[in-house]
């Protein structure tokens, strides 16, 4: 029964990986996620061999399950960085996250190099195999899993502020699916650690779950498939892609050479553009797109918005959307429209974002504002 479920997860994972690799957009996050799924599929296959005691038939596959999991943490961290950091670039230092995998590989290399007869002799001693399966290497792997996923969550929340400097859509800032994914993975990791120690120390009931806890990984794969099919727009939101001339990281504001005259000029130009062309009506407006309309570097526009207007990009755009909403909501010709419908037409992407922004800037709810200013609209 367990093997059948694991195999279903492997098959589903194969379809997911192909779908992600074929998607033309968000290529870096999709390829990282596809690679992660392929590693999970390989691990699940090894678990199937273990459950069926088939390592004696395929001895060269043994102990690969000690090595492959060392790729989970680095891939999850890299996936988080590629999605949440609008300025994401592959750097050499990111290869350092593969150091545990490299160390384990060299430690296990003598075993992998053993002839078939020696591996069979080792695998025939079930007591020795069980003792070493729960030895220091797999124990350390558990802590590495938790550490990497914890680092991924810290990266996610740390980059929320950075994303508010680039996006005007709250869904692209919050990336709800990724937040849920990371917390689910952390929960699965912690439960796996509990079952690992329960099996190692022969704790009743909980210890008997191992290795059936890998079924949770299958559930996770199907959850990702559900998100991919039903929330395509939110699964891999595109980070803001800078124009070619901005490939280098933007300088810090404190070191910026942006003069007061240039800053005032940009502030005037962006204000004129917001009033004349109303780009804020596009709920997916990004800093890069607005900077392209003004033909200026995005880091200069971001600095001006932060310093001259005293807000981040998300708040800056929503201020204009809010003013547009108030004009449209008080227009007698729009009395037949719902307040949410008007808000969505003004560029807000959700009811929650609209209500939160309105309450923060106006100190009241949208409905109360309309009641006071347009009597009789709401009943």
GROMACS .gro file of C-alpha atoms in nm:
model
  379
    1UNK     CA    1   0.000   0.000   0.000
    2UNK     CA    2   0.276   0.243   0.098
    3UNK     CA    3   0.474   0.157  -0.214
    4UNK     CA    4   0.172   0.223  -0.439
    5UNK     CA    5   0.119   0.567  -0.287
    6UNK     CA    6   0.489   0.650  -0.315
    7UNK     CA    7   0.485   0.546  -0.681
    8UNK     CA    8   0.182   0.767  -0.745
    9UNK     CA    9   0.381   1.056  -0.599
   10UNK     CA   10   0.673   0.976  -0.829
   11UNK     CA   11   0.447   0.973  -1.135
   12UNK     CA   12   0.276   1.298  -1.035
   13UNK     CA   13   0.614   1.453  -0.967
   14UNK     CA   14   0.727   1.362  -1.319
   15UNK     CA   15   0.431   1.543  -1.474
   16UNK     CA   16   0.491   1.846  -1.251
   17UNK     CA   17   0.859   1.867  -1.344
   18UNK     CA   18   0.777   1.853  -1.715
   19UNK     CA   19   0.512   2.125  -1.682
   20UNK     CA   20   0.751   2.352  -1.496
   21UNK     CA   21   1.039   2.299  -1.739
   22UNK     CA   22   0.813   2.377  -2.036
   23UNK     CA   23   0.680   2.705  -1.895
   24UNK     CA   24   0.832   2.995  -2.094
   25UNK     CA   25   0.806   3.246  -1.808
   26UNK     CA   26   0.982   3.251  -1.470
   27UNK     CA   27   1.241   3.012  -1.604
   28UNK     CA   28   1.484   3.030  -1.312
   29UNK     CA   29   1.229   2.961  -1.031
   30UNK     CA   30   1.055   2.696  -1.240
   31UNK     CA   31   1.378   2.514  -1.315
   32UNK     CA   32   1.480   2.521  -0.951
   33UNK     CA   33   1.139   2.387  -0.843
   34UNK     CA   34   1.151   2.121  -1.118
   35UNK     CA   35   1.496   2.013  -0.998
   36UNK     CA   36   1.371   1.993  -0.640
   37UNK     CA   37   1.079   1.774  -0.750
   38UNK     CA   38   1.313   1.545  -0.948
   39UNK     CA   39   1.532   1.502  -0.639
   40UNK     CA   40   1.222   1.421  -0.432
   41UNK     CA   41   1.112   1.166  -0.695
   42UNK     CA   42   1.453   0.997  -0.683
   43UNK     CA   43   1.442   0.986  -0.303
   44UNK     CA   44   1.092   0.838  -0.303
   45UNK     CA   45   1.210   0.569  -0.546
   46UNK     CA   46   1.489   0.479  -0.305
   47UNK     CA   47   1.236   0.462  -0.022
   48UNK     CA   48   1.029   0.221  -0.233
   49UNK     CA   49   1.335  -0.003  -0.271
   50UNK     CA   50   1.396   0.015   0.104
   51UNK     CA   51   1.035  -0.067   0.194
   52UNK     CA   52   1.042  -0.370  -0.036
   53UNK     CA   53   1.390  -0.478   0.088
   54UNK     CA   54   1.518  -0.457  -0.269
   55UNK     CA   55   1.860  -0.305  -0.199
   56UNK     CA   56   2.000  -0.659  -0.212
   57UNK     CA   57   1.886  -0.667  -0.576
   58UNK     CA   58   2.016  -0.317  -0.645
   59UNK     CA   59   2.307  -0.276  -0.400
   60UNK     CA   60   2.456   0.020  -0.586
   61UNK     CA   61   2.145   0.224  -0.498
   62UNK     CA   62   2.206   0.181  -0.126
   63UNK     CA   63   2.313   0.485   0.072
   64UNK     CA   64   2.210   0.720  -0.208
   65UNK     CA   65   1.923   0.805   0.026
   66UNK     CA   66   2.188   0.937   0.265
   67UNK     CA   67   2.318   1.174  -0.002
   68UNK     CA   68   2.022   1.303  -0.206
   69UNK     CA   69   1.841   1.472   0.087
   70UNK     CA   70   2.140   1.706   0.123
   71UNK     CA   71   2.009   1.880  -0.192
   72UNK     CA   72   1.670   1.965  -0.040
   73UNK     CA   73   1.782   2.255   0.176
   74UNK     CA   74   1.997   2.434  -0.084
   75UNK     CA   75   1.728   2.401  -0.352
   76UNK     CA   76   1.452   2.528  -0.120
   77UNK     CA   77   1.667   2.824  -0.016
   78UNK     CA   78   1.759   2.900  -0.377
   79UNK     CA   79   1.393   2.874  -0.481
   80UNK     CA   80   1.295   3.119  -0.207
   81UNK     CA   81   1.565   3.365  -0.307
   82UNK     CA   82   1.478   3.346  -0.678
   83UNK     CA   83   1.111   3.421  -0.615
   84UNK     CA   84   1.123   3.672  -0.332
   85UNK     CA   85   1.425   3.882  -0.431
   86UNK     CA   86   1.347   4.112  -0.727
   87UNK     CA   87   1.723   4.166  -0.769
   88UNK     CA   88   1.805   3.794  -0.766
   89UNK     CA   89   2.118   3.691  -0.951
   90UNK     CA   90   2.310   3.365  -0.935
   91UNK     CA   91   2.633   3.421  -0.740
   92UNK     CA   92   2.927   3.197  -0.664
   93UNK     CA   93   2.860   3.217  -0.291
   94UNK     CA   94   2.530   3.033  -0.344
   95UNK     CA   95   2.731   2.724  -0.432
   96UNK     CA   96   2.851   2.721  -0.072
   97UNK     CA   97   2.510   2.584   0.028
   98UNK     CA   98   2.612   2.263  -0.152
   99UNK     CA   99   2.911   2.218   0.080
  100UNK     CA  100   2.731   1.963   0.307
  101UNK     CA  101   2.637   1.761  -0.005
  102UNK     CA  102   2.999   1.767  -0.125
  103UNK     CA  103   3.131   1.663   0.217
  104UNK     CA  104   2.884   1.375   0.243
  105UNK     CA  105   2.973   1.266  -0.111
  106UNK     CA  106   3.344   1.238  -0.031
  107UNK     CA  107   3.269   1.058   0.297
  108UNK     CA  108   3.045   0.809   0.117
  109UNK     CA  109   3.269   0.774  -0.190
  110UNK     CA  110   3.463   0.475  -0.045
  111UNK     CA  111   3.132   0.294   0.008
  112UNK     CA  112   3.006   0.380  -0.340
  113UNK     CA  113   3.334   0.245  -0.480
  114UNK     CA  114   3.298  -0.094  -0.311
  115UNK     CA  115   3.243  -0.396  -0.535
  116UNK     CA  116   2.901  -0.557  -0.543
  117UNK     CA  117   3.003  -0.849  -0.320
  118UNK     CA  118   3.116  -0.622  -0.038
  119UNK     CA  119   2.796  -0.415  -0.054
  120UNK     CA  120   2.585  -0.732  -0.046
  121UNK     CA  121   2.778  -0.858   0.258
  122UNK     CA  122   2.710  -0.530   0.436
  123UNK     CA  123   2.341  -0.517   0.336
  124UNK     CA  124   2.287  -0.874   0.454
  125UNK     CA  125   2.360  -0.765   0.812
  126UNK     CA  126   2.026  -0.595   0.887
  127UNK     CA  127   2.130  -0.505   1.241
  128UNK     CA  128   2.441  -0.320   1.121
  129UNK     CA  129   2.246  -0.149   0.844
  130UNK     CA  130   1.980  -0.026   1.088
  131UNK     CA  131   2.246   0.096   1.331
  132UNK     CA  132   2.426   0.298   1.063
  133UNK     CA  133   2.106   0.428   0.904
  134UNK     CA  134   2.037   0.606   1.233
  135UNK     CA  135   2.397   0.713   1.281
  136UNK     CA  136   2.556   1.058   1.297
  137UNK     CA  137   2.527   1.135   0.925
  138UNK     CA  138   2.151   1.102   0.898
  139UNK     CA  139   2.113   1.264   1.240
  140UNK     CA  140   2.306   1.568   1.118
  141UNK     CA  141   2.099   1.569   0.798
  142UNK     CA  142   1.785   1.627   1.004
  143UNK     CA  143   1.934   1.941   1.160
  144UNK     CA  144   2.054   2.063   0.820
  145UNK     CA  145   1.700   2.025   0.684
  146UNK     CA  146   1.550   2.233   0.963
  147UNK     CA  147   1.829   2.490   0.938
  148UNK     CA  148   1.791   2.541   0.564
  149UNK     CA  149   1.412   2.566   0.575
  150UNK     CA  150   1.437   2.805   0.870
  151UNK     CA  151   1.682   3.018   0.668
  152UNK     CA  152   1.440   3.010   0.375
  153UNK     CA  153   1.160   3.144   0.595
  154UNK     CA  154   1.385   3.421   0.724
  155UNK     CA  155   1.477   3.507   0.365
  156UNK     CA  156   1.110   3.513   0.269
  157UNK     CA  157   1.005   3.756   0.542
  158UNK     CA  158   1.318   3.969   0.505
  159UNK     CA  159   1.247   4.018   0.133
  160UNK     CA  160   0.885   4.127   0.187
  161UNK     CA  161   1.001   4.484   0.241
  162UNK     CA  162   1.218   4.472  -0.070
  163UNK     CA  163   0.927   4.344  -0.279
  164UNK     CA  164   0.708   4.631  -0.162
  165UNK     CA  165   0.966   4.856  -0.329
  166UNK     CA  166   0.906   4.685  -0.664
  167UNK     CA  167   0.545   4.567  -0.683
  168UNK     CA  168   0.206   4.731  -0.644
  169UNK     CA  169   0.017   4.401  -0.627
  170UNK     CA  170  -0.007   4.254  -0.274
  171UNK     CA  171  -0.022   3.897  -0.411
  172UNK     CA  172   0.316   3.945  -0.576
  173UNK     CA  173   0.457   4.088  -0.254
  174UNK     CA  174   0.320   3.824  -0.015
  175UNK     CA  175   0.360   3.520  -0.248
  176UNK     CA  176   0.109   3.327  -0.038
  177UNK     CA  177   0.175   2.989  -0.200
  178UNK     CA  178   0.547   3.005  -0.119
  179UNK     CA  179   0.480   3.106   0.242
  180UNK     CA  180   0.242   2.812   0.280
  181UNK     CA  181   0.491   2.581   0.108
  182UNK     CA  182   0.776   2.674   0.342
  183UNK     CA  183   0.569   2.635   0.657
  184UNK     CA  184   0.435   2.300   0.536
  185UNK     CA  185   0.787   2.179   0.453
  186UNK     CA  186   0.911   2.290   0.795
  187UNK     CA  187   0.625   2.102   0.962
  188UNK     CA  188   0.703   1.789   0.759
  189UNK     CA  189   1.073   1.820   0.846
  190UNK     CA  190   1.001   1.852   1.219
  191UNK     CA  191   0.763   1.557   1.210
  192UNK     CA  192   1.027   1.355   1.023
  193UNK     CA  193   1.284   1.437   1.290
  194UNK     CA  194   1.038   1.319   1.557
  195UNK     CA  195   0.974   0.989   1.379
  196UNK     CA  196   1.346   0.944   1.314
  197UNK     CA  197   1.432   0.965   1.684
  198UNK     CA  198   1.125   0.765   1.781
  199UNK     CA  199   1.240   0.483   1.554
  200UNK     CA  200   1.600   0.515   1.670
  201UNK     CA  201   1.507   0.487   2.036
  202UNK     CA  202   1.214   0.250   1.974
  203UNK     CA  203   0.941   0.476   2.104
  204UNK     CA  204   0.604   0.301   2.084
  205UNK     CA  205   0.349   0.407   1.824
  206UNK     CA  206   0.541   0.707   1.687
  207UNK     CA  207   0.842   0.494   1.602
  208UNK     CA  208   0.627   0.256   1.398
  209UNK     CA  209   0.532   0.541   1.163
  210UNK     CA  210   0.881   0.548   1.010
  211UNK     CA  211   0.919   0.534   0.705
  212UNK     CA  212   0.547   0.582   0.634
  213UNK     CA  213   0.594   0.954   0.712
  214UNK     CA  214   0.729   0.988   0.357
  215UNK     CA  215   0.365   0.973   0.247
  216UNK     CA  216   0.348   1.336   0.360
  217UNK     CA  217   0.594   1.416   0.081
  218UNK     CA  218   0.349   1.267  -0.168
  219UNK     CA  219   0.075   1.488  -0.025
  220UNK     CA  220   0.308   1.787  -0.067
  221UNK     CA  221   0.365   1.699  -0.434
  222UNK     CA  222  -0.009   1.685  -0.499
  223UNK     CA  223  -0.051   2.015  -0.315
  224UNK     CA  224   0.203   2.177  -0.547
  225UNK     CA  225   0.016   2.030  -0.844
  226UNK     CA  226  -0.308   2.182  -0.716
  227UNK     CA  227  -0.145   2.523  -0.684
  228UNK     CA  228   0.010   2.494  -1.028
  229UNK     CA  229  -0.323   2.412  -1.192
  230UNK     CA  230  -0.553   2.641  -0.995
  231UNK     CA  231  -0.335   2.937  -0.904
  232UNK     CA  232  -0.108   2.973  -1.206
  233UNK     CA  233  -0.062   3.346  -1.163
  234UNK     CA  234   0.049   3.315  -0.803
  235UNK     CA  235   0.266   3.002  -0.828
  236UNK     CA  236   0.580   3.162  -0.965
  237UNK     CA  237   0.535   3.538  -0.970
  238UNK     CA  238   0.790   3.706  -1.192
  239UNK     CA  239   1.050   3.908  -1.010
  240UNK     CA  240   1.095   4.255  -1.153
  241UNK     CA  241   1.335   4.219  -1.441
  242UNK     CA  242   1.558   4.516  -1.480
  243UNK     CA  243   1.656   4.656  -1.819
  244UNK     CA  244   1.991   4.544  -1.956
  245UNK     CA  245   2.169   4.859  -1.848
  246UNK     CA  246   2.073   4.789  -1.485
  247UNK     CA  247   2.228   4.446  -1.456
  248UNK     CA  248   2.452   4.568  -1.175
  249UNK     CA  249   2.299   4.601  -0.824
  250UNK     CA  250   2.166   4.944  -0.743
  251UNK     CA  251   2.386   5.152  -0.516
  252UNK     CA  252   2.278   5.231  -0.162
  253UNK     CA  253   2.094   5.559  -0.119
  254UNK     CA  254   2.358   5.688   0.117
  255UNK     CA  255   2.616   5.650  -0.159
  256UNK     CA  256   2.394   5.771  -0.440
  257UNK     CA  257   2.510   6.060  -0.657
  258UNK     CA  258   2.150   6.165  -0.728
  259UNK     CA  259   2.144   6.543  -0.693
  260UNK     CA  260   1.861   6.743  -0.539
  261UNK     CA  261   1.786   6.900  -0.877
  262UNK     CA  262   1.762   6.560  -1.049
  263UNK     CA  263   1.558   6.422  -0.760
  264UNK     CA  264   1.310   6.709  -0.785
  265UNK     CA  265   1.290   6.663  -1.161
  266UNK     CA  266   1.213   6.291  -1.129
  267UNK     CA  267   0.956   6.361  -0.859
  268UNK     CA  268   0.782   6.611  -1.085
  269UNK     CA  269   0.791   6.378  -1.383
  270UNK     CA  270   0.650   6.080  -1.196
  271UNK     CA  271   0.375   6.296  -1.044
  272UNK     CA  272   0.281   6.428  -1.388
  273UNK     CA  273   0.279   6.077  -1.533
  274UNK     CA  274   0.062   5.939  -1.253
  275UNK     CA  275  -0.197   6.214  -1.308
  276UNK     CA  276  -0.194   6.215  -1.688
  277UNK     CA  277  -0.164   5.848  -1.783
  278UNK     CA  278  -0.287   5.683  -1.462
  279UNK     CA  279  -0.057   5.379  -1.480
  280UNK     CA  280  -0.175   5.283  -1.130
  281UNK     CA  281  -0.495   5.145  -1.284
  282UNK     CA  282  -0.289   4.840  -1.381
  283UNK     CA  283  -0.294   4.625  -1.066
  284UNK     CA  284   0.028   4.452  -1.175
  285UNK     CA  285   0.225   4.774  -1.218
  286UNK     CA  286   0.590   4.731  -1.117
  287UNK     CA  287   0.871   4.969  -1.039
  288UNK     CA  288   1.059   4.853  -1.347
  289UNK     CA  289   0.761   4.928  -1.574
  290UNK     CA  290   0.709   5.274  -1.426
  291UNK     CA  291   1.082   5.352  -1.454
  292UNK     CA  292   1.075   5.239  -1.819
  293UNK     CA  293   0.791   5.483  -1.892
  294UNK     CA  294   0.999   5.763  -1.745
  295UNK     CA  295   1.318   5.636  -1.911
  296UNK     CA  296   1.517   5.647  -1.588
  297UNK     CA  297   1.701   5.378  -1.386
  298UNK     CA  298   1.471   5.198  -1.145
  299UNK     CA  299   1.699   5.254  -0.844
  300UNK     CA  300   1.675   5.630  -0.899
  301UNK     CA  301   1.296   5.614  -0.915
  302UNK     CA  302   1.287   5.397  -0.602
  303UNK     CA  303   1.509   5.644  -0.417
  304UNK     CA  304   1.293   5.941  -0.516
  305UNK     CA  305   0.974   5.765  -0.408
  306UNK     CA  306   1.131   5.675  -0.073
  307UNK     CA  307   1.293   6.012   0.000
  308UNK     CA  308   1.078   6.271  -0.178
  309UNK     CA  309   0.740   6.110  -0.104
  310UNK     CA  310   0.834   5.927   0.216
  311UNK     CA  311   0.672   5.594   0.118
  312UNK     CA  312   0.764   5.273  -0.060
  313UNK     CA  313   0.650   5.193  -0.413
  314UNK     CA  314   0.351   4.985  -0.298
  315UNK     CA  315   0.221   5.265  -0.076
  316UNK     CA  316   0.296   5.530  -0.338
  317UNK     CA  317   0.085   5.360  -0.605
  318UNK     CA  318  -0.197   5.277  -0.365
  319UNK     CA  319  -0.228   5.642  -0.267
  320UNK     CA  320  -0.321   5.724  -0.625
  321UNK     CA  321  -0.556   5.428  -0.644
  322UNK     CA  322  -0.724   5.549  -0.328
  323UNK     CA  323  -0.774   5.900  -0.463
  324UNK     CA  324  -0.915   5.754  -0.784
  325UNK     CA  325  -1.152   5.537  -0.585
  326UNK     CA  326  -1.285   5.834  -0.390
  327UNK     CA  327  -1.352   6.023  -0.712
  328UNK     CA  328  -1.523   5.728  -0.876
  329UNK     CA  329  -1.720   5.624  -0.565
  330UNK     CA  330  -1.865   5.974  -0.527
  331UNK     CA  331  -1.959   5.998  -0.893
  332UNK     CA  332  -2.344   5.972  -0.915
  333UNK     CA  333  -2.314   5.775  -1.239
  334UNK     CA  334  -2.139   5.494  -1.049
  335UNK     CA  335  -2.405   5.442  -0.783
  336UNK     CA  336  -2.503   5.110  -0.940
  337UNK     CA  337  -2.150   4.970  -0.888
  338UNK     CA  338  -2.028   4.796  -0.574
  339UNK     CA  339  -1.748   4.955  -0.377
  340UNK     CA  340  -1.527   4.651  -0.437
  341UNK     CA  341  -1.597   4.665  -0.809
  342UNK     CA  342  -1.491   5.031  -0.818
  343UNK     CA  343  -1.179   4.951  -0.614
  344UNK     CA  344  -1.077   4.676  -0.855
  345UNK     CA  345  -1.125   4.913  -1.149
  346UNK     CA  346  -0.898   5.161  -0.972
  347UNK     CA  347  -0.611   4.911  -0.960
  348UNK     CA  348  -0.653   4.728  -0.629
  349UNK     CA  349  -0.612   4.353  -0.666
  350UNK     CA  350  -0.811   4.232  -0.365
  351UNK     CA  351  -1.071   4.337  -0.110
  352UNK     CA  352  -0.829   4.285   0.179
  353UNK     CA  353  -0.560   4.507   0.028
  354UNK     CA  354  -0.814   4.776  -0.056
  355UNK     CA  355  -0.972   4.783   0.291
  356UNK     CA  356  -0.633   4.781   0.464
  357UNK     CA  357  -0.498   5.067   0.251
  358UNK     CA  358  -0.816   5.273   0.291
  359UNK     CA  359  -0.826   5.228   0.668
  360UNK     CA  360  -0.457   5.318   0.702
  361UNK     CA  361  -0.471   5.634   0.490
  362UNK     CA  362  -0.822   5.759   0.565
  363UNK     CA  363  -0.874   5.634   0.919
  364UNK     CA  364  -1.216   5.491   0.833
  365UNK     CA  365  -1.373   5.216   0.627
  366UNK     CA  366  -1.469   5.263   0.260
  367UNK     CA  367  -1.838   5.216   0.334
  368UNK     CA  368  -1.835   5.473   0.617
  369UNK     CA  369  -1.654   5.721   0.393
  370UNK     CA  370  -1.913   5.680   0.118
  371UNK     CA  371  -2.203   5.705   0.364
  372UNK     CA  372  -2.073   6.036   0.492
  373UNK     CA  373  -1.999   6.178   0.148
  374UNK     CA  374  -2.265   6.027  -0.072
  375UNK     CA  375  -2.579   5.978   0.132
  376UNK     CA  376  -2.806   5.706   0.016
  377UNK     CA  377  -2.555   5.504  -0.188
  378UNK     CA  378  -2.548   5.214   0.057
  379UNK     CA  379  -2.857   5.086   0.234
   0.00000   0.00000   0.00000
